[in-house]
Structures are given as C-alpha cells and as structure tokens.
Amino acid sequence: MLFTGLTGISRRLHTWANQVPSQCAFCHTWPSQRICNACVARFAQPATRCQRCALRVPAGVEVCGACIQTPPSFDACVAAVDYAYPWADALAQFKFRGDPGWAKALSTLMRSTPWMEPALEAADCVLPVPLSTERLRERGFNQSALLARHLAGPKTDLHTLLRLHATEAQSSLPRAQRLRNLRGAFAVEPSRAAALRGQRVVLIDDVMTTGATLQAATLALREAGVAHVTAAVLARTGLD
C-alpha cells in the first residue's frame, strides 16, 4: 500500500537490501553491516546537546540560550549525530537515491543515542513526520516512517498525523519562510484525535535544521491534547 512507508517495489528492494552481504559504506570493510562498528565509533561520538533543540552546547549546559528565551513547542529533542560527513552522504543516498536499505542501520544508530531508548519506552505512540502525497509518490517511501518502524515496531502509528498539502522544499528557505511555509501543513486525523489526549508522543524525522517542521507537527498534536512531545532525529545541523 502506497501510504504505509514503502510502495510495493520499494518494499521488495528494501527486503533485498537487508538480506544480501554488504561492505561498510564508509570504510569499505567487507563483509560488514551497512555501517561497521569502527565507523560508528569514529563518526558518531556522543555530544553534549541542548535538551530542548539538540544543538551542541558546552559541557554542563542543559538548555541553550535560544530555547530559554523562546522554548520550542516540543518538550525535548534527541539527535544521534551532526548533519556532516559521512551522515549527510548517507542521508542523501537514503532519501534522494532511492536506497531504503539504509533505514535499519540508521535507526540502530538512533536507538543507541543517549536518552533515545527512555523516550521510546515512555511513549504511548511514535509518529513519523508524514510526507505529502506528491512527495511520497515521487520518492516511493517515507524515510521517517521507515526509521520509526525500525525504532518502535508496534508503537509506530502511520495514520494519525497527516500532511494536508505539499510545501516548497524546506532546504531552500530561511527560517522565517520555513515557518510560514509549514503553517497549516499538518493535522491529526479527526477520528484518532480523542485517543491522543494526555498521551506522550515521540515524533520522528530524519534531519532537523531550524526545527520548523517539527514545530508545525507538534502544534497539530498539541491541538489534539497531546501532553508531551519528544522530537527524535537522526541528524541535527548546526544552524538554528
């Protein structure tokens, strides 16, 4: 079914990609997982991050100055890595070159991030940021949905948070335009709204830059009465 994360063709490619032997995509060790343990240790060292927006902060700092001054709509944010080499390349292959086989390796990296496991365990449900119908047809799968399924299994809900319309690509826009671009872009499926009241939700996306997408999605969840939202992303850029 098209809207459950993978199209039929992409689902078969995804299954195949997880079954065949591989070499590490970064150091080319053979045979290996998609990312070998040595490269994880080299490129995914834990970092001190703001608990609200996941930007890097000095040791001992819990919340950055920007979040103290203007707190985001979500309650917490966890990021596995910086959006930098080699993760930016991996995400480009995952999203834009039609390689859903990255989902398992990248979700494993996310799960090993400090505070990710407790957030997933405490959550009543895990919601991926949805794509528009047009973008999903173009890409063949929703990368955030694949990450969420590997991370949370049966807690993953692909049908509650809806994307109402396509928006201009966020990567080309400054912060203020990103926020305007996403105004009214998300909503909760009306028949599921009552079940969200008072719930704890983990909201999954692949990359966070300004946080505009996660902010807009969280506001839709707040309108349905969600009590607590943790944003969880694979990569965090250094921009805010």
Tab-separated table of C-alpha atoms in Angstrom:
chain	number	residue	atom	x	y	z
A	1	MET	CA	0.000	0.000	0.000
A	2	LEU	CA	1.441	3.354	-1.034
A	3	PHE	CA	0.953	5.297	2.176
A	4	THR	CA	2.464	2.891	4.733
A	5	GLY	CA	6.062	3.962	4.219
A	6	LEU	CA	7.051	1.890	1.175
A	7	THR	CA	5.499	1.216	-2.195
A	8	GLY	CA	5.363	-2.416	-3.357
A	9	ILE	CA	8.510	-2.123	-5.491
A	10	SER	CA	10.411	-0.223	-2.807
A	11	ARG	CA	9.348	-2.796	-0.202
A	12	ARG	CA	10.881	-5.603	-2.259
A	13	LEU	CA	14.087	-3.604	-2.754
A	14	HIS	CA	14.183	-2.882	0.978
A	15	THR	CA	13.871	-6.592	1.825
A	16	TRP	CA	16.580	-7.492	-0.680
A	17	ALA	CA	18.941	-4.800	0.596
A	18	ASN	CA	18.714	-6.148	4.143
A	19	GLN	CA	19.446	-9.737	3.075
A	20	VAL	CA	22.485	-9.527	0.795
A	21	PRO	CA	26.057	-9.340	2.172
A	22	SER	CA	27.458	-5.835	2.260
A	23	GLN	CA	30.531	-3.773	2.909
A	24	CYS	CA	30.721	-0.766	5.168
A	25	ALA	CA	29.539	2.242	3.189
A	26	PHE	CA	32.231	4.429	4.741
A	27	CYS	CA	35.467	2.424	5.141
A	28	HIS	CA	34.511	-0.374	2.708
A	29	THR	CA	35.349	-3.201	5.116
A	30	TRP	CA	33.997	-6.478	3.739
A	31	PRO	CA	31.860	-8.274	4.816
A	32	SER	CA	30.116	-5.849	7.124
A	33	GLN	CA	26.893	-4.244	8.167
A	34	ARG	CA	25.909	-1.122	6.240
A	35	ILE	CA	27.921	0.839	8.840
A	36	CYS	CA	30.662	-1.078	10.647
A	37	ASN	CA	31.196	-0.700	14.391
A	38	ALA	CA	34.524	1.027	13.873
A	39	CYS	CA	32.932	3.768	11.760
A	40	VAL	CA	30.127	4.235	14.281
A	41	ALA	CA	32.750	4.688	16.989
A	42	ARG	CA	34.686	7.126	14.782
A	43	PHE	CA	31.863	9.240	13.359
A	44	ALA	CA	29.076	9.029	15.961
A	45	GLN	CA	30.682	10.026	19.230
A	46	PRO	CA	28.109	11.224	21.818
A	47	ALA	CA	27.880	15.004	22.088
A	48	THR	CA	26.530	17.362	24.731
A	49	ARG	CA	23.326	18.784	23.285
A	50	CYS	CA	20.578	21.166	24.345
A	51	GLN	CA	17.779	19.075	25.831
A	52	ARG	CA	15.145	21.165	24.037
A	53	CYS	CA	16.547	21.562	20.498
A	54	ALA	CA	19.573	19.175	20.313
A	55	LEU	CA	22.063	21.839	19.233
A	56	ARG	CA	25.561	21.230	20.551
A	57	VAL	CA	26.240	23.074	23.817
A	58	PRO	CA	29.243	23.245	26.178
A	59	ALA	CA	29.590	20.520	28.796
A	60	GLY	CA	27.377	21.192	31.802
A	61	VAL	CA	24.791	23.202	29.849
A	62	GLU	CA	21.346	21.591	29.703
A	63	VAL	CA	19.350	24.138	27.691
A	64	CYS	CA	20.755	26.626	25.177
A	65	GLY	CA	20.101	30.342	25.450
A	66	ALA	CA	17.795	30.404	22.435
A	67	CYS	CA	15.499	27.761	23.962
A	68	ILE	CA	15.460	29.538	27.318
A	69	GLN	CA	14.367	32.712	25.555
A	70	THR	CA	11.944	31.069	23.097
A	71	PRO	CA	11.178	27.461	24.016
A	72	PRO	CA	10.165	25.203	21.115
A	73	SER	CA	6.685	23.722	21.013
A	74	PHE	CA	8.044	20.219	21.672
A	75	ASP	CA	9.277	19.300	25.167
A	76	ALA	CA	12.572	17.641	24.291
A	77	CYS	CA	14.722	16.764	21.301
A	78	VAL	CA	17.200	13.929	20.805
A	79	ALA	CA	19.631	13.796	17.867
A	80	ALA	CA	22.018	10.964	17.069
A	81	VAL	CA	24.663	12.803	15.027
A	82	ASP	CA	25.558	16.114	13.428
A	83	TYR	CA	24.471	16.646	9.832
A	84	ALA	CA	28.001	16.321	8.499
A	85	TYR	CA	30.275	13.788	6.820
A	86	PRO	CA	29.562	10.898	6.493
A	87	TRP	CA	25.952	11.106	7.667
A	88	ALA	CA	24.901	13.787	5.175
A	89	ASP	CA	26.040	11.492	2.358
A	90	ALA	CA	24.237	8.522	3.895
A	91	LEU	CA	21.010	10.517	4.147
A	92	ALA	CA	21.326	11.647	0.537
A	93	GLN	CA	21.599	8.016	-0.562
A	94	PHE	CA	18.694	7.044	1.691
A	95	LYS	CA	16.281	9.793	0.656
A	96	PHE	CA	17.199	11.004	-2.797
A	97	ARG	CA	18.799	7.984	-4.442
A	98	GLY	CA	16.079	5.513	-3.529
A	99	ASP	CA	18.000	3.341	-1.043
A	100	PRO	CA	15.643	2.311	1.798
A	101	GLY	CA	18.204	-0.276	2.886
A	102	TRP	CA	19.773	2.498	4.996
A	103	ALA	CA	16.790	2.522	7.372
A	104	LYS	CA	17.884	-0.382	9.576
A	105	ALA	CA	21.448	0.866	10.105
A	106	LEU	CA	20.423	4.466	10.732
A	107	SER	CA	17.624	3.528	13.128
A	108	THR	CA	20.066	1.327	15.074
A	109	LEU	CA	22.335	4.353	15.377
A	110	MET	CA	19.410	6.449	16.619
A	111	ARG	CA	18.385	3.842	19.202
A	112	SER	CA	21.906	3.771	20.679
A	113	THR	CA	21.826	7.543	21.277
A	114	PRO	CA	21.642	8.589	24.958
A	115	TRP	CA	18.047	9.352	26.044
A	116	MET	CA	16.522	7.792	22.912
A	117	GLU	CA	15.649	4.453	24.497
A	118	PRO	CA	13.960	6.002	27.578
A	119	ALA	CA	11.938	8.339	25.327
A	120	LEU	CA	10.726	5.425	23.187
A	121	GLU	CA	9.864	3.318	26.231
A	122	ALA	CA	7.900	6.162	27.841
A	123	ALA	CA	5.985	6.983	24.654
A	124	ASP	CA	2.401	5.883	24.148
A	125	CYS	CA	2.945	6.107	20.400
A	126	VAL	CA	5.634	7.002	17.886
A	127	LEU	CA	4.657	9.170	14.916
A	128	PRO	CA	6.826	9.791	11.853
A	129	VAL	CA	6.614	13.181	10.169
A	130	PRO	CA	4.439	12.454	7.113
A	131	LEU	CA	5.257	13.341	3.529
A	132	SER	CA	2.805	14.900	1.131
A	133	THR	CA	1.093	12.532	-1.291
A	134	GLU	CA	3.083	14.019	-4.164
A	135	ARG	CA	6.458	13.656	-2.405
A	136	LEU	CA	5.651	10.093	-1.313
A	137	ARG	CA	4.801	9.073	-4.861
A	138	GLU	CA	7.963	10.698	-6.147
A	139	ARG	CA	10.264	9.083	-3.567
A	140	GLY	CA	8.464	5.740	-3.186
A	141	PHE	CA	8.768	5.685	0.611
A	142	ASN	CA	8.705	7.924	3.662
A	143	GLN	CA	12.170	7.821	5.216
A	144	SER	CA	10.859	8.935	8.624
A	145	ALA	CA	8.271	6.155	8.605
A	146	LEU	CA	10.952	3.549	7.904
A	147	LEU	CA	13.107	4.876	10.736
A	148	ALA	CA	10.113	4.889	13.101
A	149	ARG	CA	9.154	1.312	12.279
A	150	HIS	CA	12.653	0.038	12.964
A	151	LEU	CA	12.871	2.098	16.150
A	152	ALA	CA	9.494	1.449	17.686
A	153	GLY	CA	7.832	-1.512	15.972
A	154	PRO	CA	4.185	-1.797	17.088
A	155	LYS	CA	4.202	1.619	18.757
A	156	THR	CA	4.607	3.223	15.336
A	157	ASP	CA	1.457	4.885	14.032
A	158	LEU	CA	1.494	5.949	10.372
A	159	HIS	CA	-2.106	7.111	10.150
A	160	THR	CA	-2.713	9.648	12.941
A	161	LEU	CA	-0.557	12.593	11.853
A	162	LEU	CA	-1.458	13.827	8.385
A	163	ARG	CA	0.239	16.154	5.924
A	164	LEU	CA	-2.506	18.265	4.407
A	165	HIS	CA	-0.640	19.707	1.452
A	166	ALA	CA	2.714	19.766	-0.278
A	167	THR	CA	5.119	22.547	0.640
A	168	GLU	CA	8.166	24.041	-1.010
A	169	ALA	CA	11.381	22.177	-0.168
A	170	GLN	CA	12.497	23.416	3.245
A	171	SER	CA	16.210	23.197	2.454
A	172	SER	CA	15.978	26.194	0.131
A	173	LEU	CA	14.304	28.525	2.628
A	174	PRO	CA	15.491	30.732	5.518
A	175	ARG	CA	13.987	30.172	8.978
A	176	ALA	CA	11.144	32.703	8.776
A	177	GLN	CA	9.987	31.364	5.407
A	178	ARG	CA	10.227	27.772	6.648
A	179	LEU	CA	7.801	28.601	9.445
A	180	ARG	CA	5.384	30.335	7.057
A	181	ASN	CA	5.783	27.535	4.525
A	182	LEU	CA	4.573	24.928	7.036
A	183	ARG	CA	1.693	26.873	8.564
A	184	GLY	CA	-1.338	24.584	8.467
A	185	ALA	CA	0.606	21.780	6.795
A	186	PHE	CA	-0.185	19.146	9.465
A	187	ALA	CA	-3.302	17.891	11.198
A	188	VAL	CA	-4.427	14.969	13.318
A	189	GLU	CA	-6.820	12.504	11.681
A	190	PRO	CA	-10.157	13.502	13.288
A	191	SER	CA	-11.262	10.000	14.273
A	192	ARG	CA	-7.969	9.439	16.115
A	193	ALA	CA	-7.718	12.783	17.914
A	194	ALA	CA	-9.515	11.704	21.108
A	195	ALA	CA	-7.088	8.826	21.637
A	196	LEU	CA	-4.153	11.265	21.718
A	197	ARG	CA	-5.432	13.352	24.632
A	198	GLY	CA	-2.968	13.227	27.514
A	199	GLN	CA	-0.564	10.944	25.612
A	200	ARG	CA	3.216	11.010	25.380
A	201	VAL	CA	4.418	11.023	21.769
A	202	VAL	CA	7.798	10.621	20.087
A	203	LEU	CA	7.879	12.468	16.768
A	204	ILE	CA	10.420	11.060	14.279
A	205	ASP	CA	12.159	12.953	11.475
A	206	ASP	CA	15.423	12.388	9.645
A	207	VAL	CA	17.044	15.851	9.846
A	208	MET	CA	16.415	18.936	11.970
A	209	THR	CA	17.691	22.330	10.848
A	210	THR	CA	15.557	25.178	12.178
A	211	GLY	CA	13.000	22.834	13.703
A	212	ALA	CA	10.179	24.373	11.671
A	213	THR	CA	8.784	21.021	10.508
A	214	LEU	CA	8.815	19.521	13.992
A	215	GLN	CA	7.346	22.719	15.444
A	216	ALA	CA	4.439	22.676	12.998
A	217	ALA	CA	3.764	18.975	13.533
A	218	THR	CA	3.901	19.416	17.307
A	219	LEU	CA	1.382	22.277	17.220
A	220	ALA	CA	-1.085	19.973	15.443
A	221	LEU	CA	-0.538	17.354	18.152
A	222	ARG	CA	-0.988	19.951	20.907
A	223	GLU	CA	-4.347	20.922	19.423
A	224	ALA	CA	-5.405	17.284	19.876
A	225	GLY	CA	-4.385	17.417	23.535
A	226	VAL	CA	-1.051	15.573	23.443
A	227	ALA	CA	0.646	16.080	26.806
A	228	HIS	CA	4.314	15.583	25.927
A	229	VAL	CA	6.257	15.515	22.650
A	230	THR	CA	9.846	14.364	22.229
A	231	ALA	CA	11.311	15.091	18.812
A	232	ALA	CA	13.801	12.433	17.714
A	233	VAL	CA	16.003	12.918	14.664
A	234	LEU	CA	18.928	11.163	13.104
A	235	ALA	CA	20.902	14.317	12.318
A	236	ARG	CA	20.997	17.878	13.620
A	237	THR	CA	22.514	20.687	11.589
A	238	GLY	CA	24.483	23.452	13.269
A	239	LEU	CA	22.002	26.053	12.022
A	240	ASP	CA	19.122	27.451	14.049
